[in-house]
Coordinates of C-alpha atoms and ligand atoms in Angstrom, one line a residue:
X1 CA -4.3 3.1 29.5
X2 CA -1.7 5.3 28.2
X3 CA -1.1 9.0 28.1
X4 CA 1.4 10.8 25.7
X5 CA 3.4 11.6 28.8
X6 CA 4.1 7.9 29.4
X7 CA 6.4 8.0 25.9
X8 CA 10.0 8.3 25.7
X9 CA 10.9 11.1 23.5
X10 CA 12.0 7.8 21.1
X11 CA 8.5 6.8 21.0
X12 CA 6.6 10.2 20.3
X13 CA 9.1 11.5 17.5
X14 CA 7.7 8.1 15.9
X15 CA 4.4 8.6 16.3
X16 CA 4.9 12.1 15.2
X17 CA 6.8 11.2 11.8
X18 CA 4.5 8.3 10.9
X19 CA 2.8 9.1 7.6
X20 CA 0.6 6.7 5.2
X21 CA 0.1 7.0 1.4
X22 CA -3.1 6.8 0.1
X23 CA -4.6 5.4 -3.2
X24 CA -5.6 7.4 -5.4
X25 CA -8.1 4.3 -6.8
X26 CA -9.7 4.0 -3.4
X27 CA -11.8 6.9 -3.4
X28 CA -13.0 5.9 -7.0
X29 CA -16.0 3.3 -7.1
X30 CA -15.2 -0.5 -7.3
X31 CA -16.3 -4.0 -6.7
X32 CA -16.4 -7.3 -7.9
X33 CA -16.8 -8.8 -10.7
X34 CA -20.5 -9.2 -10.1
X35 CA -20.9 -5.9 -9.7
X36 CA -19.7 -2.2 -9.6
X37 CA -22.0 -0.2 -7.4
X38 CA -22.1 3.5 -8.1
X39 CA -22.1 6.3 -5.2
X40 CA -23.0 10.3 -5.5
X41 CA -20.2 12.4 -5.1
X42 CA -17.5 10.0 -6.6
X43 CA -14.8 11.8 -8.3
X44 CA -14.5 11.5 -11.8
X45 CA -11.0 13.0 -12.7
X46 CA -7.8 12.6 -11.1
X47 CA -8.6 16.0 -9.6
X48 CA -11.7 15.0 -7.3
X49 CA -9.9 12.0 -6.1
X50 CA -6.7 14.1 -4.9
X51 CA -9.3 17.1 -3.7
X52 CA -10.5 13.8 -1.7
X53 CA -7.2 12.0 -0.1
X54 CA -6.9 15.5 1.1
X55 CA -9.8 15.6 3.3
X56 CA -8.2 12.7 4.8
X57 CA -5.1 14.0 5.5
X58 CA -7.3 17.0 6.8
X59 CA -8.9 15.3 9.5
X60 CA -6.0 13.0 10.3
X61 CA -2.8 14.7 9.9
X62 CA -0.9 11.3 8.3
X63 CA -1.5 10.7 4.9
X64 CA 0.3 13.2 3.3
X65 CA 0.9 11.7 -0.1
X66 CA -1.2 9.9 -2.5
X67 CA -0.3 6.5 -5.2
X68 CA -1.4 7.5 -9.0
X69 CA -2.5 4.5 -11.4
X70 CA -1.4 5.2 -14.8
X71 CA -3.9 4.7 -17.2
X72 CA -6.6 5.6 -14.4
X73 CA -5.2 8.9 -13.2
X74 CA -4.1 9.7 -17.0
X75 CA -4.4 13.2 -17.2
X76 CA -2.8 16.3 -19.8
X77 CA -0.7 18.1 -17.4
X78 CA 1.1 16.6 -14.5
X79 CA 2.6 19.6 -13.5
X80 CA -0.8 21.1 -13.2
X81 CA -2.0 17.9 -11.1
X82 CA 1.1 18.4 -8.9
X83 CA 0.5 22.2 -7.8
X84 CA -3.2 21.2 -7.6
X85 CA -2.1 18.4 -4.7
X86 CA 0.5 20.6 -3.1
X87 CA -2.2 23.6 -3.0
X88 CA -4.3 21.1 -0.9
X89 CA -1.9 20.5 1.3
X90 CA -0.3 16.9 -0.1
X91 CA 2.2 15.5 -2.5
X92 CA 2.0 12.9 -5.2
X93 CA 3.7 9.8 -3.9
X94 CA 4.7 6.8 -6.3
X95 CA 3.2 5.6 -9.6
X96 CA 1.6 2.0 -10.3
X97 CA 2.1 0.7 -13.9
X98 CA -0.8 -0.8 -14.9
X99 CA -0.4 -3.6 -17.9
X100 CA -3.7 -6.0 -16.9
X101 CA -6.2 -4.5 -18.5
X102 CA -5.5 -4.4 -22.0
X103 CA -6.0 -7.1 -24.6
X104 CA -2.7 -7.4 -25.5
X105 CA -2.0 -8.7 -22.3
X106 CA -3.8 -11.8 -22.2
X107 CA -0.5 -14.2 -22.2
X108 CA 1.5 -11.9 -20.1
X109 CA 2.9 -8.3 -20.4
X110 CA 6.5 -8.5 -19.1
X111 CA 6.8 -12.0 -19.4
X112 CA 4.9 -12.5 -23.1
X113 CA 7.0 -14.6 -25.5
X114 CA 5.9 -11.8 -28.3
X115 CA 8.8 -9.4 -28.1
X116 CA 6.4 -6.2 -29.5
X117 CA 3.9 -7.2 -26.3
X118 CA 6.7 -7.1 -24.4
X119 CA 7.7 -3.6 -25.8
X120 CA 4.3 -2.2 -25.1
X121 CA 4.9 -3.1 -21.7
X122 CA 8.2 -1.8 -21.4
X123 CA 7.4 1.2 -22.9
X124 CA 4.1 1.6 -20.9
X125 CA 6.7 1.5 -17.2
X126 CA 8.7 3.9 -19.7
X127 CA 6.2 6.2 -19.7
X128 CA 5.1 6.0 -15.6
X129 CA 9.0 6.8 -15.6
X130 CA 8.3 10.1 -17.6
X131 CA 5.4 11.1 -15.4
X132 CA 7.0 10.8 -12.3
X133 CA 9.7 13.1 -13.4
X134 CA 6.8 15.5 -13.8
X135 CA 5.0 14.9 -10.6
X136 CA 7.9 14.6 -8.5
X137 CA 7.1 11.1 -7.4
X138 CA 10.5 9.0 -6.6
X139 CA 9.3 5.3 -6.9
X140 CA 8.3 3.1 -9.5
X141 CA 5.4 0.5 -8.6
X142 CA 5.4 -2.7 -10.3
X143 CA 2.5 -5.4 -9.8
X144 CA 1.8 -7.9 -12.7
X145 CA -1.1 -10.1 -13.9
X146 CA 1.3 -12.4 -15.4
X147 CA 0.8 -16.2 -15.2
X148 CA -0.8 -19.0 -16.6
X149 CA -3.8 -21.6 -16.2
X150 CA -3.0 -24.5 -17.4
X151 CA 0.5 -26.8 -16.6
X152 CA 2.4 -27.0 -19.9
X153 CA 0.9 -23.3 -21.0
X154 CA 4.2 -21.9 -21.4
X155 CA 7.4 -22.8 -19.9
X156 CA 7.9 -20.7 -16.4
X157 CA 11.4 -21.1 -16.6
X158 CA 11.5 -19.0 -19.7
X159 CA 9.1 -16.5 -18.1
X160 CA 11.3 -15.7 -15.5
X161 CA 14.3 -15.1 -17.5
X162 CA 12.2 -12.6 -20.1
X163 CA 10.9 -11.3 -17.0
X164 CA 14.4 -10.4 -15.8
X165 CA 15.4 -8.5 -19.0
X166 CA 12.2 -6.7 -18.9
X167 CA 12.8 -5.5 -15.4
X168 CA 15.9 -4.6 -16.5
X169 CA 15.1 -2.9 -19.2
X170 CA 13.3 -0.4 -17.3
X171 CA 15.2 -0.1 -14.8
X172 CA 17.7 1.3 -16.4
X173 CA 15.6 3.5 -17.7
X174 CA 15.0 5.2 -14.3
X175 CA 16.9 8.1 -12.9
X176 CA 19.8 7.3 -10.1
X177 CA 16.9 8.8 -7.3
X178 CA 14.2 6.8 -8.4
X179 CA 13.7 3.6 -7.0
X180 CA 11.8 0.2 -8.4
X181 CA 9.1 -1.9 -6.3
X182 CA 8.1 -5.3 -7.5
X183 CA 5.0 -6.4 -5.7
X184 CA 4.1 -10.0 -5.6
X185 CA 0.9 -12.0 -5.3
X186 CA 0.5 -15.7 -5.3
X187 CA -2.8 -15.7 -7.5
X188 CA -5.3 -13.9 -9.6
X189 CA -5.7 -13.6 -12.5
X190 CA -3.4 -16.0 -13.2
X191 CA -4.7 -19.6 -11.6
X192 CA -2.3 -22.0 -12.0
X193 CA 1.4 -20.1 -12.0
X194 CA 2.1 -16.3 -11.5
X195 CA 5.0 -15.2 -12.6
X196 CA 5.3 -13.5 -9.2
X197 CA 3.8 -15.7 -6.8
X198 CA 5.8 -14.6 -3.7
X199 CA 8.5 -12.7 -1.9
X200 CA 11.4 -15.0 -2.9
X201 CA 10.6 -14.9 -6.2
X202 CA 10.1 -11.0 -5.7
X203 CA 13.8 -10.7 -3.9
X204 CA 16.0 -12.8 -6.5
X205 CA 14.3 -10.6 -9.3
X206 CA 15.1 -7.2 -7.7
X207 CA 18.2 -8.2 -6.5
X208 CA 19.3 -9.2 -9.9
X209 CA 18.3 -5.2 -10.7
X210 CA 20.3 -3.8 -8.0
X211 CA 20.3 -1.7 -4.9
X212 CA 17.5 0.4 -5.7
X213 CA 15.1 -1.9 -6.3
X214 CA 12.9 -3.4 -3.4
X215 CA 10.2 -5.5 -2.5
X216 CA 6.3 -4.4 -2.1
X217 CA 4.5 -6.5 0.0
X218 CA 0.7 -6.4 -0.1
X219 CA -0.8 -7.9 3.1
X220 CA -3.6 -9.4 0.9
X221 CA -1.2 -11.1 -1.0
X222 CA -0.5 -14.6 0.9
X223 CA -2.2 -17.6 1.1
X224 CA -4.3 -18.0 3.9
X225 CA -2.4 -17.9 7.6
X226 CA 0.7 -17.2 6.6
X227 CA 2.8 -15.9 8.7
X228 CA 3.3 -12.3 7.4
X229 CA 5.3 -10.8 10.0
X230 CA 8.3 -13.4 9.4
X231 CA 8.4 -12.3 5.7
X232 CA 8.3 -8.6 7.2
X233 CA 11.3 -9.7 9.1
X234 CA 13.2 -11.5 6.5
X235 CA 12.7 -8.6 3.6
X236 CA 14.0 -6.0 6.5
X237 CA 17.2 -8.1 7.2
X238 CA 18.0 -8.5 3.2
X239 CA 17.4 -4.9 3.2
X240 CA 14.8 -5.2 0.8
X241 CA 11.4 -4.5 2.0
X242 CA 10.6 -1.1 0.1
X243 CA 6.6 -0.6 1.0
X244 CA 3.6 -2.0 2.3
X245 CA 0.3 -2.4 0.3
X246 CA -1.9 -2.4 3.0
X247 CA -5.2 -4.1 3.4
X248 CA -7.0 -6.9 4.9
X249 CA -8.4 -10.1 3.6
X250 CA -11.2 -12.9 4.9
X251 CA -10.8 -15.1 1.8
X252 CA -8.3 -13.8 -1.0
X253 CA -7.2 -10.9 -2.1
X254 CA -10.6 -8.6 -0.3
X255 CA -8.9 -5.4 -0.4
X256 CA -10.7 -4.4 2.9
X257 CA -9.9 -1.6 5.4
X258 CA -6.7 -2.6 6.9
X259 CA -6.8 -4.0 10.5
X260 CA -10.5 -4.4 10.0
X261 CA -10.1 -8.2 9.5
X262 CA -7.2 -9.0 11.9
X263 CA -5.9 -6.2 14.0
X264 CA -3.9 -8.6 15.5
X265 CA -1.9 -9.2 12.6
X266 CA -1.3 -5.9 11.8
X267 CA 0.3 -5.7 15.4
X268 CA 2.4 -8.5 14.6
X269 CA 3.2 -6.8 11.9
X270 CA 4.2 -3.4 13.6
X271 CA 6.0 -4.9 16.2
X272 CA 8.6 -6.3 13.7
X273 CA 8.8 -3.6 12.2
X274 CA 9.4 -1.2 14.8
X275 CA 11.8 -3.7 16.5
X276 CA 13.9 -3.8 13.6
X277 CA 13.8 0.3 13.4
X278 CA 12.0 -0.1 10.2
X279 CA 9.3 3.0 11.1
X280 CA 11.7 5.6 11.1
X281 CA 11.0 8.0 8.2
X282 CA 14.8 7.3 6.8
X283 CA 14.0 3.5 7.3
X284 CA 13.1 3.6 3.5
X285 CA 9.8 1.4 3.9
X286 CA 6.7 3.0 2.8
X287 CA 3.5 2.6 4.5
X288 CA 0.6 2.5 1.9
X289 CA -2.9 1.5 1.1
X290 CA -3.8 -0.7 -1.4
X291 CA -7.8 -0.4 -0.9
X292 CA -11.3 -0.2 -2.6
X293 CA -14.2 0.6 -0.7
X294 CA -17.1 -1.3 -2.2
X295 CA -19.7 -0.7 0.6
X296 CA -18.9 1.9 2.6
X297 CA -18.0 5.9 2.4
X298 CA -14.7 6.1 0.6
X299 CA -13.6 9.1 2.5
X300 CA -14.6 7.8 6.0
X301 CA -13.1 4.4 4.8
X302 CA -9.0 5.7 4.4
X303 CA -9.8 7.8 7.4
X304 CA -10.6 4.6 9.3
X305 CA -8.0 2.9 7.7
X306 CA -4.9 5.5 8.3
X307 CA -6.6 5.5 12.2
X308 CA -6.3 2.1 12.4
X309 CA -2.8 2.0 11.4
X310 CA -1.7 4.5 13.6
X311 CA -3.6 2.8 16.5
X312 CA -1.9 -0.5 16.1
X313 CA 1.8 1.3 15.2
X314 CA 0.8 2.9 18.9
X315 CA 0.9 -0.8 20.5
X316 CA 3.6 -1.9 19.0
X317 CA 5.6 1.0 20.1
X318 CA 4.4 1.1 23.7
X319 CA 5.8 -2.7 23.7
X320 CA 8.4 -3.4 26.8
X321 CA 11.1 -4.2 24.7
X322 CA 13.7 -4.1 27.2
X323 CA 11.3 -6.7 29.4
X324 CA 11.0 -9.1 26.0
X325 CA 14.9 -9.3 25.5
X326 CA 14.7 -10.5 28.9
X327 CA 11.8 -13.0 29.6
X328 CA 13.2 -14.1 25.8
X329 CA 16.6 -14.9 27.0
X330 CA 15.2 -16.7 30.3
X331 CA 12.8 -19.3 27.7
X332 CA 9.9 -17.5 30.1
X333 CA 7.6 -18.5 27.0
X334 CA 4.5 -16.9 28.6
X335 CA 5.8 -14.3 29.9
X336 CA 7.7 -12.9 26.4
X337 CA 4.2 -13.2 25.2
X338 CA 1.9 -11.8 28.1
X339 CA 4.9 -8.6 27.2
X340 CA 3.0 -8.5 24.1
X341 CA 0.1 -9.1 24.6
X342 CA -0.1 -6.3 26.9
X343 CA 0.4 -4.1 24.6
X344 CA -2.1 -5.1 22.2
X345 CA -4.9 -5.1 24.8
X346 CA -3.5 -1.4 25.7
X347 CA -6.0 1.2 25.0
X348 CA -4.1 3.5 23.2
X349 CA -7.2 5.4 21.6
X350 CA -7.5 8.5 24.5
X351 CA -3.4 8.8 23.9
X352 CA -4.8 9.3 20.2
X353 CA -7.3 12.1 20.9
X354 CA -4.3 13.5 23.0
X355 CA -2.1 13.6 20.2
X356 CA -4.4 15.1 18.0
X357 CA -5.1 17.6 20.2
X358 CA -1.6 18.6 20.3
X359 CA -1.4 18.9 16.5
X360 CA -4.4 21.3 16.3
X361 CA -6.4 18.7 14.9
X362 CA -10.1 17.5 16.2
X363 CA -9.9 14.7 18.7
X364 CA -12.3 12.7 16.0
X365 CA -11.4 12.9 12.4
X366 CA -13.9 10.0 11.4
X367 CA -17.3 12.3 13.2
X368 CA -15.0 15.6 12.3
X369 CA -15.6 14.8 8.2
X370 CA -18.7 13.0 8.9
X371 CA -19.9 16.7 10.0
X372 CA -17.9 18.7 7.6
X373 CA -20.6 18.5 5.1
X374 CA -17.9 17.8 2.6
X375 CA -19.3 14.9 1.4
X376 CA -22.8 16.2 1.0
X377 CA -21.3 19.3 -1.4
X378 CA -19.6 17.0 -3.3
X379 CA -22.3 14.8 -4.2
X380 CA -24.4 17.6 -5.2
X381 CA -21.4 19.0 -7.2
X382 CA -20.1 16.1 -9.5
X383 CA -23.4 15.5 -10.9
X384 CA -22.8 14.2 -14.7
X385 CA -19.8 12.7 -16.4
X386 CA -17.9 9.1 -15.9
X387 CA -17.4 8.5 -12.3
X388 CA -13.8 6.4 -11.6
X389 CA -13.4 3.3 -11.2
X390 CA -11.2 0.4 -10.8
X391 CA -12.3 -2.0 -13.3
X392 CA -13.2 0.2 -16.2
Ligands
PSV401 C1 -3.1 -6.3 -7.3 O1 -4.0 -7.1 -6.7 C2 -2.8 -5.0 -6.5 O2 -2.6 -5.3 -5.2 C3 -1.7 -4.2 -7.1 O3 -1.1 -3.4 -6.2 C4 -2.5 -3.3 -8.1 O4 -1.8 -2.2 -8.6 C5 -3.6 -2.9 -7.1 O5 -4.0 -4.2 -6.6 C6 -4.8 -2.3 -7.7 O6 -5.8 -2.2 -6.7
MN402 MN1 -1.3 -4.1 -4.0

């Protein structure tokens, strides 16, 4: 066990400056493709889903900012949505272009040989551009559908150069303090290529944008055991890795609770990235969710989920790093990894409750909500119009 006492001042000021965005799509109902499933008191305006990622933040003190999806959080006044978030106590963090789910898009947005598709979706980033002036928001998110089925479809080589002048395109669009993130994913919807299968192909691309583009990398996004942390590692040392779009998968790309599936690799995770001094708030990575919550409570789902982040960040910080450099230099092969594991079998939950305490929070965010009532009132209040969703 651990108490807050046992951290160097180091260690606490990172604890105390870690904050995670949430999406704004996770508190709106989604599912698979078999089916949607509907739950009372599910916001049905960009509004009720801020009003929402603020009870979060509420209960947990860390999520202080939350992801838009433009068309789904398409709304008349941004100003007006900005003053509504910073009235409940968060800001409006980046925006996500969305160009998968219109028809137009069937052979590619980006990437389409059509040059008018392609202006649509250039002019659709354009206009995410435009909004974030309004709402404040300082990053750009870019994931696209883009790919083919079938070998012979269309020429990939071709793909990647349109790609480029796309990107480019937009980029230069964007104001000297906004910054670009490519996200990559190597399938779905596309089965056979994606035009952005994985970080390498991510990397070249924004490097060939400049220095303020960067890499998103979605832990949901890889195929199945790789080895996440070493692409963590390599995207930090080309100075590249932008954000995370946290999650966790079983199969593909599950969108679970993050650390739910494999806490373990979320450690793995955190410990290269605070060894490389990548959690500092001036570190320039963002730590996000990229979640739907088909099942369970949305609410109590990101409050799990920012807890579990913070519990495993805690591990990874309490690691002996001074005793690693050292068993690592002697070859001691177990003992470099007994150092770590250590720290992941550390109960670092009471040192939580402690911390909270000390920020004038309640000890228990997930049974705080749970008895706030808020999620009662709400679903006695948004009775009637479209709830959200994902898939609409
Ligand atoms: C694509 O699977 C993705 O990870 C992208 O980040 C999208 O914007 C997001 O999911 C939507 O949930
Ligand atoms: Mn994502």
């Amino acid at each position: 066990m651990v108490t807050l006492n046992d951290l160097t001042a180091e260690q606490r000021r990172l604890l105390d400056e870690q904050t995670i965005e949430l999406p704004s799509w996770a508190f709106g109902n989604s599912g698979t493709r078999f089916k949607v499933f509907t739950t009372p008191g599910t916001p049905r305006t960009p509004y009720e889903k801020i009003a929402d990622a603020a009870q979060v933040n509420k209960y947990t003190g860390i999520t202080p900012r939350v992801s838009l999806h433009i068309p789904w959080d398409e709304t008349e006044d941004y100003g007006k949505l900005r003053s509504y978030a910073e009235e409940n106590g968060i800001k409006l963090g980046n925006v996500n272009s969305n160009v998968f789910q219109d028809d137009d898009y069937k052979f590619g947005s980006l990437t389409n040989s059509d040059p008018a598709i392609r202006k649509k979706a250039i002019d659709a980033h354009k206009h995410c551009i435009d909004i974030m002036h309004q709402t404040g928001s300082d990053t750009l998110k870019i994931w696209l559908g883009d790919g083919t089925n079938y070998p012979g479809q269309d020429s990939m080589n071709a793909r990647q150069d349109r790609l480029h002048e796309s990107l480019s395109e937009i980029y230069d669009y964007m104001s000297d303090d906004q910054k670009l993130l490519l996200e990559y994913k190597f399938f779905e919807p596309a089965f056979y290529h994606t035009d952005v299968p994985d970080w390498g192909t991510a990397l070249l691309q924004v490097r060939a944008l400049g220095d303020r583009a960067m890499v998103c990398l979605d832990t949901g996004h890889h195929a199945p055991n790789t080895n996440v942390e070493f692409i963590v590692m390599q995207l930090l040392r080309a100075g590249r890795l932008g954000a995370f779009d946290f999650n966790s998968r079983f199969y593909a790309d599950d969108d679970l609770m993050v650390g739910a599936a494999d806490p373990f690799q979320l450690f793995r995770i955190m410990h290269e990235i605070v060894s490389l001094n990548a959690l500092d708030k001036d570190s320039g990575v963002n730590f996000m969710l990229d979640q739907c919550h088909n099942l369970e409570d949305k609410i109590l789902g990101e409050i799990r989920s920012a807890l579990n982040v913070q519990e495993i960040t805690a591990k990874a910080l309490i690691v002996d790093h001074e005793a690693l450099a050292k068993a690592q230099e002697e070859h001691d092969v177990l003992g470099a990894n007994n150092i770590l594991m250590d720290a992941f079998y550390t109960d670092v939950r009471p040192m939580l409750e402690e911390w909270r305490v000390a920020r004038g929070l309640d000890p228990d965010p997930y049974g705080a909500y749970a008895r706030s009532g808020y999620g009662e009132k709400v679903a006695a209040e948004r009775v009637g119009g479209q709830q959200a969703s994902w898939g609409a």
